[in-house]
Amino acid sequence: MTFDALQNDLLSAPKIDWDFLLDAPLRIVVIIIIAIGLNIVMRLFIRRFSTAVAKGTVGSEKAEGHGSGKFSSSVIESQRTGIEPVIIRERRAQRAKTVGRMLSSVTTIIISVIAVLMVLDQLNFNIAPILASAGIVGVALAFGAQELVKDYLSGFFMVIEDQYGIGDTVDLGEAVGEVEDFGLRKTAVRDLTGTLWHVRNGEIMRVGNLSQGWARAVLEIPVNYSTAMDTYREITESVTNSMLKDKELASAILERPEIAGVQSLSAEYRVIRTMIKTKPNLQWMVERAFRAELTHEFDTRGITIPIIQETMLRTLPRETDSTDSTTSSNSEDEPRPTYTTRQTTDNGPSPLPSDDEIRSTTDESGTDAADGES
């Protein structure tokens, strides 16, 4: 092919419409690139936020005095509550992962929807019906799915505020037990009887976490009046020393028992409140061990547990109809008493005769007169 032929082919080829390429297609490419870049930047911010939540670092004057700028808050919380730092870090990492996943998903969905609408507008599509339909769908979701949105928002703030997590013992109202599953929409709680409760996060009005930070074993001990308070304190010290010999109990007890004092009084005994600060979820084990050692110590010292004095009152059964009929028949067989005489007293006038006395006296006088005539 000669140079002239090639030149003729190039001149005869259709010209590229640069105006069109620099108009809509270029804008679409720019929109897509900006959307991808914005999504990447937002994910980086979310990742840094999640890392900060999972790391949990706070300033400390003590750390600065030793040349270190920061202490991990997990170490500080471990010193305050007695929980292992590894468990605290795992809990924070789980919470940060959940928050980061949710924020990333919401950010990607919002950016993608906006980018698609802008691309359709550049392609000269009429997006007004789409926007109108989206408005209608939004209104419908606002009425129909408001409970679902409420559940997700409540679950999100529960995760952010670390109200509870998997393995915690919580009181959610009717559901009281251990958390087996915790999501943004619902919480699964296993109670003491083994029932698994599924509770929507939007329905949770209050949360009582029995295993967050530390716990306290509260014991109400009935003690005889013959046992002095000093004796009870000595017994408590002896029981505590016996419990601390067990490694499991020693690791569960954070502080020595505190005797709050006399809680209530009765005719038989007084109730003394004793409190023991423990690790979370271990207060019930400490309570059982303390009662067992206290009972053994009482038996060793010859102190008896006071018994409540009770008085039982019983009513006699009512007489049956047969007994009544038998009694009435027996009474009929007995001779009826006749009032032939009247008892008089010197202290007052004689009482007037009754009708039966008058009738019986008349009958006797009539009988005697008839016998005399005959």
PDB file of N, CA, C and O in Angstrom, residues 51-108:
ATOM      1  N   THR A  51     -10.057   0.386  64.731  1.00  0.00           N
ATOM      2  CA  THR A  51      -8.787   0.034  65.383  1.00  0.00           C
ATOM      3  C   THR A  51      -8.619   0.774  66.702  1.00  0.00           C
ATOM      4  O   THR A  51      -8.148   0.210  67.700  1.00  0.00           O
ATOM      5  N   ALA A  52      -9.024   2.050  66.711  1.00  0.00           N
ATOM      6  CA  ALA A  52      -8.932   2.817  67.958  1.00  0.00           C
ATOM      7  C   ALA A  52      -9.855   2.250  69.026  1.00  0.00           C
ATOM      8  O   ALA A  52      -9.491   2.175  70.209  1.00  0.00           O
ATOM      9  N   VAL A  53     -11.059   1.818  68.624  1.00  0.00           N
ATOM     10  CA  VAL A  53     -11.990   1.219  69.580  1.00  0.00           C
ATOM     11  C   VAL A  53     -11.446  -0.096  70.108  1.00  0.00           C
ATOM     12  O   VAL A  53     -11.531  -0.407  71.304  1.00  0.00           O
ATOM     13  N   ALA A  54     -10.867  -0.902  69.218  1.00  0.00           N
ATOM     14  CA  ALA A  54     -10.336  -2.200  69.630  1.00  0.00           C
ATOM     15  C   ALA A  54      -9.085  -2.056  70.488  1.00  0.00           C
ATOM     16  O   ALA A  54      -8.860  -2.826  71.424  1.00  0.00           O
ATOM     17  N   LYS A  55      -8.265  -1.037  70.186  1.00  0.00           N
ATOM     18  CA  LYS A  55      -7.029  -0.847  70.947  1.00  0.00           C
ATOM     19  C   LYS A  55      -7.313  -0.294  72.318  1.00  0.00           C
ATOM     20  O   LYS A  55      -6.753  -0.758  73.318  1.00  0.00           O
ATOM     21  N   GLY A  56      -8.174   0.720  72.403  1.00  0.00           N
ATOM     22  CA  GLY A  56      -8.592   1.274  73.689  1.00  0.00           C
ATOM     23  C   GLY A  56      -7.452   1.870  74.481  1.00  0.00           C
ATOM     24  O   GLY A  56      -7.164   1.410  75.583  1.00  0.00           O
ATOM     25  N   THR A  57      -6.749   2.855  73.945  1.00  0.00           N
ATOM     26  CA  THR A  57      -5.641   3.494  74.643  1.00  0.00           C
ATOM     27  C   THR A  57      -6.110   4.792  75.262  1.00  0.00           C
ATOM     28  O   THR A  57      -6.870   5.546  74.671  1.00  0.00           O
ATOM     29  N   VAL A  58      -5.636   5.077  76.480  1.00  0.00           N
ATOM     30  CA  VAL A  58      -5.954   6.316  77.179  1.00  0.00           C
ATOM     31  C   VAL A  58      -4.679   6.872  77.780  1.00  0.00           C
ATOM     32  O   VAL A  58      -3.719   6.139  78.057  1.00  0.00           O
ATOM     33  N   GLY A  59      -4.626   8.163  77.999  1.00  0.00           N
ATOM     34  CA  GLY A  59      -3.463   8.789  78.598  1.00  0.00           C
ATOM     35  C   GLY A  59      -3.347   8.439  80.067  1.00  0.00           C
ATOM     36  O   GLY A  59      -4.335   8.209  80.747  1.00  0.00           O
ATOM     37  N   SER A  60      -2.164   8.431  80.567  1.00  0.00           N
ATOM     38  CA  SER A  60      -1.939   8.098  81.975  1.00  0.00           C
ATOM     39  C   SER A  60      -0.742   8.868  82.489  1.00  0.00           C
ATOM     40  O   SER A  60       0.334   8.845  81.889  1.00  0.00           O
ATOM     41  N   GLU A  61      -0.923   9.575  83.615  1.00  0.00           N
ATOM     42  CA  GLU A  61       0.175  10.324  84.206  1.00  0.00           C
ATOM     43  C   GLU A  61       1.263   9.379  84.713  1.00  0.00           C
ATOM     44  O   GLU A  61       2.445   9.669  84.631  1.00  0.00           O
ATOM     45  N   LYS A  62       0.835   8.233  85.210  1.00  0.00           N
ATOM     46  CA  LYS A  62       1.809   7.255  85.695  1.00  0.00           C
ATOM     47  C   LYS A  62       2.687   6.754  84.568  1.00  0.00           C
ATOM     48  O   LYS A  62       3.892   6.555  84.716  1.00  0.00           O
ATOM     49  N   ALA A  63       2.060   6.539  83.409  1.00  0.00           N
ATOM     50  CA  ALA A  63       2.834   6.068  82.266  1.00  0.00           C
ATOM     51  C   ALA A  63       3.798   7.133  81.796  1.00  0.00           C
ATOM     52  O   ALA A  63       4.937   6.861  81.424  1.00  0.00           O
ATOM     53  N   GLU A  64       3.357   8.420  81.775  1.00  0.00           N
ATOM     54  CA  GLU A  64       4.224   9.486  81.337  1.00  0.00           C
ATOM     55  C   GLU A  64       5.415   9.639  82.286  1.00  0.00           C
ATOM     56  O   GLU A  64       6.508  10.000  81.884  1.00  0.00           O
ATOM     57  N   GLY A  65       5.191   9.376  83.582  1.00  0.00           N
ATOM     58  CA  GLY A  65       6.278   9.491  84.539  1.00  0.00           C
ATOM     59  C   GLY A  65       7.358   8.448  84.323  1.00  0.00           C
ATOM     60  O   GLY A  65       8.520   8.664  84.659  1.00  0.00           O
ATOM     61  N   HIS A  66       6.991   7.311  83.744  1.00  0.00           N
ATOM     62  CA  HIS A  66       7.955   6.247  83.479  1.00  0.00           C
ATOM     63  C   HIS A  66       8.511   6.325  82.070  1.00  0.00           C
ATOM     64  O   HIS A  66       9.189   5.392  81.632  1.00  0.00           O
ATOM     65  N   GLY A  67       8.191   7.378  81.357  1.00  0.00           N
ATOM     66  CA  GLY A  67       8.744   7.529  80.024  1.00  0.00           C
ATOM     67  C   GLY A  67       7.865   6.985  78.930  1.00  0.00           C
ATOM     68  O   GLY A  67       8.176   7.128  77.760  1.00  0.00           O
ATOM     69  N   SER A  68       6.777   6.347  79.250  1.00  0.00           N
ATOM     70  CA  SER A  68       5.858   5.825  78.242  1.00  0.00           C
ATOM     71  C   SER A  68       4.692   6.772  78.111  1.00  0.00           C
ATOM     72  O   SER A  68       4.134   7.228  79.104  1.00  0.00           O
ATOM     73  N   GLY A  69       4.288   7.064  76.902  1.00  0.00           N
ATOM     74  CA  GLY A  69       3.239   8.044  76.664  1.00  0.00           C
ATOM     75  C   GLY A  69       1.861   7.530  76.960  1.00  0.00           C
ATOM     76  O   GLY A  69       0.973   8.273  77.354  1.00  0.00           O
ATOM     77  N   LYS A  70       1.623   6.242  76.805  1.00  0.00           N
ATOM     78  CA  LYS A  70       0.269   5.707  76.962  1.00  0.00           C
ATOM     79  C   LYS A  70       0.310   4.339  77.619  1.00  0.00           C
ATOM     80  O   LYS A  70       1.286   3.598  77.497  1.00  0.00           O
ATOM     81  N   PHE A  71      -0.768   4.051  78.301  1.00  0.00           N
ATOM     82  CA  PHE A  71      -1.008   2.721  78.842  1.00  0.00           C
ATOM     83  C   PHE A  71      -2.240   2.163  78.162  1.00  0.00           C
ATOM     84  O   PHE A  71      -3.170   2.908  77.881  1.00  0.00           O
ATOM     85  N   SER A  72      -2.270   0.887  77.926  1.00  0.00           N
ATOM     86  CA  SER A  72      -3.481   0.275  77.389  1.00  0.00           C
ATOM     87  C   SER A  72      -4.561   0.308  78.454  1.00  0.00           C
ATOM     88  O   SER A  72      -4.320  -0.069  79.611  1.00  0.00           O
ATOM     89  N   SER A  73      -5.726   0.771  78.071  1.00  0.00           N
ATOM     90  CA  SER A  73      -6.828   0.834  79.036  1.00  0.00           C
ATOM     91  C   SER A  73      -7.274  -0.551  79.470  1.00  0.00           C
ATOM     92  O   SER A  73      -7.911  -0.695  80.508  1.00  0.00           O
ATOM     93  N   SER A  74      -6.940  -1.572  78.685  1.00  0.00           N
ATOM     94  CA  SER A  74      -7.275  -2.936  79.103  1.00  0.00           C
ATOM     95  C   SER A  74      -6.496  -3.320  80.359  1.00  0.00           C
ATOM     96  O   SER A  74      -7.012  -4.030  81.225  1.00  0.00           O
ATOM     97  N   VAL A  75      -5.233  -2.833  80.477  1.00  0.00           N
ATOM     98  CA  VAL A  75      -4.439  -3.121  81.677  1.00  0.00           C
ATOM     99  C   VAL A  75      -5.026  -2.403  82.881  1.00  0.00           C
ATOM    100  O   VAL A  75      -5.131  -2.959  83.982  1.00  0.00           O
ATOM    101  N   ILE A  76      -5.427  -1.146  82.676  1.00  0.00           N
ATOM    102  CA  ILE A  76      -6.026  -0.386  83.775  1.00  0.00           C
ATOM    103  C   ILE A  76      -7.334  -1.012  84.214  1.00  0.00           C
ATOM    104  O   ILE A  76      -7.613  -1.156  85.405  1.00  0.00           O
ATOM    105  N   GLU A  77      -8.168  -1.402  83.251  1.00  0.00           N
ATOM    106  CA  GLU A  77      -9.438  -2.038  83.592  1.00  0.00           C
ATOM    107  C   GLU A  77      -9.209  -3.391  84.240  1.00  0.00           C
ATOM    108  O   GLU A  77      -9.968  -3.800  85.128  1.00  0.00           O
ATOM    109  N   SER A  78      -8.157  -4.094  83.830  1.00  0.00           N
ATOM    110  CA  SER A  78      -7.844  -5.387  84.447  1.00  0.00           C
ATOM    111  C   SER A  78      -7.440  -5.202  85.897  1.00  0.00           C
ATOM    112  O   SER A  78      -7.822  -5.989  86.772  1.00  0.00           O
ATOM    113  N   GLN A  79      -6.678  -4.151  86.195  1.00  0.00           N
ATOM    114  CA  GLN A  79      -6.298  -3.886  87.578  1.00  0.00           C
ATOM    115  C   GLN A  79      -7.492  -3.481  88.422  1.00  0.00           C
ATOM    116  O   GLN A  79      -7.541  -3.749  89.614  1.00  0.00           O
ATOM    117  N   ARG A  80      -8.462  -2.835  87.793  1.00  0.00           N
ATOM    118  CA  ARG A  80      -9.633  -2.364  88.548  1.00  0.00           C
ATOM    119  C   ARG A  80     -10.646  -3.466  88.779  1.00  0.00           C
ATOM    120  O   ARG A  80     -11.272  -3.538  89.841  1.00  0.00           O
ATOM    121  N   THR A  81     -10.840  -4.342  87.792  1.00  0.00           N
ATOM    122  CA  THR A  81     -11.884  -5.358  87.875  1.00  0.00           C
ATOM    123  C   THR A  81     -11.369  -6.758  88.145  1.00  0.00           C
ATOM    124  O   THR A  81     -12.145  -7.616  88.568  1.00  0.00           O
ATOM    125  N   GLY A  82     -10.089  -7.009  87.876  1.00  0.00           N
ATOM    126  CA  GLY A  82      -9.566  -8.352  88.060  1.00  0.00           C
ATOM    127  C   GLY A  82      -9.748  -9.258  86.865  1.00  0.00           C
ATOM    128  O   GLY A  82      -9.396 -10.440  86.934  1.00  0.00           O
ATOM    129  N   ILE A  83     -10.267  -8.746  85.755  1.00  0.00           N
ATOM    130  CA  ILE A  83     -10.455  -9.543  84.544  1.00  0.00           C
ATOM    131  C   ILE A  83      -9.149  -9.583  83.766  1.00  0.00           C
ATOM    132  O   ILE A  83      -8.397  -8.601  83.733  1.00  0.00           O
ATOM    133  N   GLU A  84      -8.886 -10.702  83.119  1.00  0.00           N
ATOM    134  CA  GLU A  84      -7.667 -10.840  82.347  1.00  0.00           C
ATOM    135  C   GLU A  84      -7.644  -9.841  81.196  1.00  0.00           C
ATOM    136  O   GLU A  84      -8.651  -9.636  80.525  1.00  0.00           O
ATOM    137  N   PRO A  85      -6.485  -9.191  80.935  1.00  0.00           N
ATOM    138  CA  PRO A  85      -6.406  -8.241  79.813  1.00  0.00           C
ATOM    139  C   PRO A  85      -6.711  -8.871  78.462  1.00  0.00           C
ATOM    140  O   PRO A  85      -7.227  -8.204  77.564  1.00  0.00           O
ATOM    141  N   VAL A  86      -6.400 -10.161  78.318  1.00  0.00           N
ATOM    142  CA  VAL A  86      -6.674 -10.826  77.038  1.00  0.00           C
ATOM    143  C   VAL A  86      -8.174 -10.859  76.762  1.00  0.00           C
ATOM    144  O   VAL A  86      -8.627 -10.605  75.635  1.00  0.00           O
ATOM    145  N   ILE A  87      -8.957 -11.154  77.789  1.00  0.00           N
ATOM    146  CA  ILE A  87     -10.417 -11.200  77.614  1.00  0.00           C
ATOM    147  C   ILE A  87     -10.963  -9.818  77.278  1.00  0.00           C
ATOM    148  O   ILE A  87     -11.840  -9.666  76.421  1.00  0.00           O
ATOM    149  N   ILE A  88     -10.424  -8.789  77.926  1.00  0.00           N
ATOM    150  CA  ILE A  88     -10.882  -7.422  77.644  1.00  0.00           C
ATOM    151  C   ILE A  88     -10.555  -7.034  76.213  1.00  0.00           C
ATOM    152  O   ILE A  88     -11.377  -6.432  75.506  1.00  0.00           O
ATOM    153  N   ARG A  89      -9.362  -7.375  75.737  1.00  0.00           N
ATOM    154  CA  ARG A  89      -8.983  -7.037  74.356  1.00  0.00           C
ATOM    155  C   ARG A  89      -9.825  -7.786  73.350  1.00  0.00           C
ATOM    156  O   ARG A  89     -10.216  -7.235  72.311  1.00  0.00           O
ATOM    157  N   GLU A  90     -10.107  -9.063  73.623  1.00  0.00           N
ATOM    158  CA  GLU A  90     -10.950  -9.831  72.696  1.00  0.00           C
ATOM    159  C   GLU A  90     -12.355  -9.243  72.622  1.00  0.00           C
ATOM    160  O   GLU A  90     -12.959  -9.183  71.538  1.00  0.00           O
ATOM    161  N   ARG A  91     -12.865  -8.818  73.756  1.00  0.00           N
ATOM    162  CA  ARG A  91     -14.206  -8.231  73.781  1.00  0.00           C
ATOM    163  C   ARG A  91     -14.240  -6.934  72.975  1.00  0.00           C
ATOM    164  O   ARG A  91     -15.173  -6.687  72.197  1.00  0.00           O
ATOM    165  N   ARG A  92     -13.239  -6.100  73.145  1.00  0.00           N
ATOM    166  CA  ARG A  92     -13.186  -4.851  72.388  1.00  0.00           C
ATOM    167  C   ARG A  92     -12.990  -5.104  70.901  1.00  0.00           C
ATOM    168  O   ARG A  92     -13.555  -4.396  70.062  1.00  0.00           O
ATOM    169  N   ALA A  93     -12.156  -6.082  70.569  1.00  0.00           N
ATOM    170  CA  ALA A  93     -11.946  -6.396  69.156  1.00  0.00           C
ATOM    171  C   ALA A  93     -13.236  -6.870  68.495  1.00  0.00           C
ATOM    172  O   ALA A  93     -13.539  -6.501  67.350  1.00  0.00           O
ATOM    173  N   GLN A  94     -13.995  -7.686  69.197  1.00  0.00           N
ATOM    174  CA  GLN A  94     -15.275  -8.147  68.651  1.00  0.00           C
ATOM    175  C   GLN A  94     -16.240  -6.988  68.451  1.00  0.00           C
ATOM    176  O   GLN A  94     -16.923  -6.890  67.430  1.00  0.00           O
ATOM    177  N   ARG A  95     -16.289  -6.084  69.441  1.00  0.00           N
ATOM    178  CA  ARG A  95     -17.173  -4.932  69.323  1.00  0.00           C
ATOM    179  C   ARG A  95     -16.744  -4.020  68.168  1.00  0.00           C
ATOM    180  O   ARG A  95     -17.576  -3.546  67.398  1.00  0.00           O
ATOM    181  N   ALA A  96     -15.431  -3.793  68.030  1.00  0.00           N
ATOM    182  CA  ALA A  96     -14.942  -2.944  66.944  1.00  0.00           C
ATOM    183  C   ALA A  96     -15.197  -3.574  65.580  1.00  0.00           C
ATOM    184  O   ALA A  96     -15.530  -2.874  64.610  1.00  0.00           O
ATOM    185  N   LYS A  97     -15.070  -4.877  65.478  1.00  0.00           N
ATOM    186  CA  LYS A  97     -15.331  -5.549  64.208  1.00  0.00           C
ATOM    187  C   LYS A  97     -16.784  -5.418  63.803  1.00  0.00           C
ATOM    188  O   LYS A  97     -17.104  -5.171  62.624  1.00  0.00           O
ATOM    189  N   THR A  98     -17.683  -5.556  64.751  1.00  0.00           N
ATOM    190  CA  THR A  98     -19.115  -5.429  64.447  1.00  0.00           C
ATOM    191  C   THR A  98     -19.456  -4.015  63.994  1.00  0.00           C
ATOM    192  O   THR A  98     -20.167  -3.817  63.000  1.00  0.00           O
ATOM    193  N   VAL A  99     -18.932  -3.022  64.700  1.00  0.00           N
ATOM    194  CA  VAL A  99     -19.209  -1.627  64.338  1.00  0.00           C
ATOM    195  C   VAL A  99     -18.614  -1.300  62.972  1.00  0.00           C
ATOM    196  O   VAL A  99     -19.257  -0.662  62.133  1.00  0.00           O
ATOM    197  N   GLY A 100     -17.379  -1.709  62.738  1.00  0.00           N
ATOM    198  CA  GLY A 100     -16.745  -1.426  61.461  1.00  0.00           C
ATOM    199  C   GLY A 100     -17.457  -2.075  60.291  1.00  0.00           C
ATOM    200  O   GLY A 100     -17.604  -1.462  59.220  1.00  0.00           O
ATOM    201  N   ARG A 101     -17.925  -3.309  60.464  1.00  0.00           N
ATOM    202  CA  ARG A 101     -18.638  -3.986  59.383  1.00  0.00           C
ATOM    203  C   ARG A 101     -19.944  -3.282  59.049  1.00  0.00           C
ATOM    204  O   ARG A 101     -20.292  -3.100  57.877  1.00  0.00           O
ATOM    205  N   MET A 102     -20.640  -2.848  60.059  1.00  0.00           N
ATOM    206  CA  MET A 102     -21.911  -2.165  59.819  1.00  0.00           C
ATOM    207  C   MET A 102     -21.691  -0.816  59.141  1.00  0.00           C
ATOM    208  O   MET A 102     -22.365  -0.483  58.158  1.00  0.00           O
ATOM    209  N   LEU A 103     -20.741  -0.029  59.636  1.00  0.00           N
ATOM    210  CA  LEU A 103     -20.492   1.287  59.036  1.00  0.00           C
ATOM    211  C   LEU A 103     -20.000   1.165  57.604  1.00  0.00           C
ATOM    212  O   LEU A 103     -20.388   1.951  56.730  1.00  0.00           O
ATOM    213  N   SER A 104     -19.166   0.179  57.321  1.00  0.00           N
ATOM    214  CA  SER A 104     -18.670  -0.020  55.956  1.00  0.00           C
ATOM    215  C   SER A 104     -19.799  -0.386  55.007  1.00  0.00           C
ATOM    216  O   SER A 104     -19.875   0.125  53.876  1.00  0.00           O
ATOM    217  N   SER A 105     -20.694  -1.255  55.444  1.00  0.00           N
ATOM    218  CA  SER A 105     -21.817  -1.657  54.595  1.00  0.00           C
ATOM    219  C   SER A 105     -22.744  -0.473  54.302  1.00  0.00           C
ATOM    220  O   SER A 105     -23.147  -0.245  53.152  1.00  0.00           O
ATOM    221  N   VAL A 106     -23.060   0.295  55.333  1.00  0.00           N
ATOM    222  CA  VAL A 106     -23.951   1.450  55.132  1.00  0.00           C
ATOM    223  C   VAL A 106     -23.307   2.480  54.218  1.00  0.00           C
ATOM    224  O   VAL A 106     -23.953   3.027  53.305  1.00  0.00           O
ATOM    225  N   THR A 107     -22.012   2.744  54.400  1.00  0.00           N
ATOM    226  CA  THR A 107     -21.315   3.717  53.552  1.00  0.00           C
ATOM    227  C   THR A 107     -21.281   3.267  52.101  1.00  0.00           C
ATOM    228  O   THR A 107     -21.536   4.060  51.177  1.00  0.00           O
ATOM    229  N   THR A 108     -20.983   2.005  51.850  1.00  0.00           N
ATOM    230  CA  THR A 108     -20.923   1.492  50.482  1.00  0.00           C
ATOM    231  C   THR A 108     -22.293   1.574  49.806  1.00  0.00           C
ATOM    232  O   THR A 108     -22.394   1.958  48.625  1.00  0.00           O
TER     233      THR A 108
END
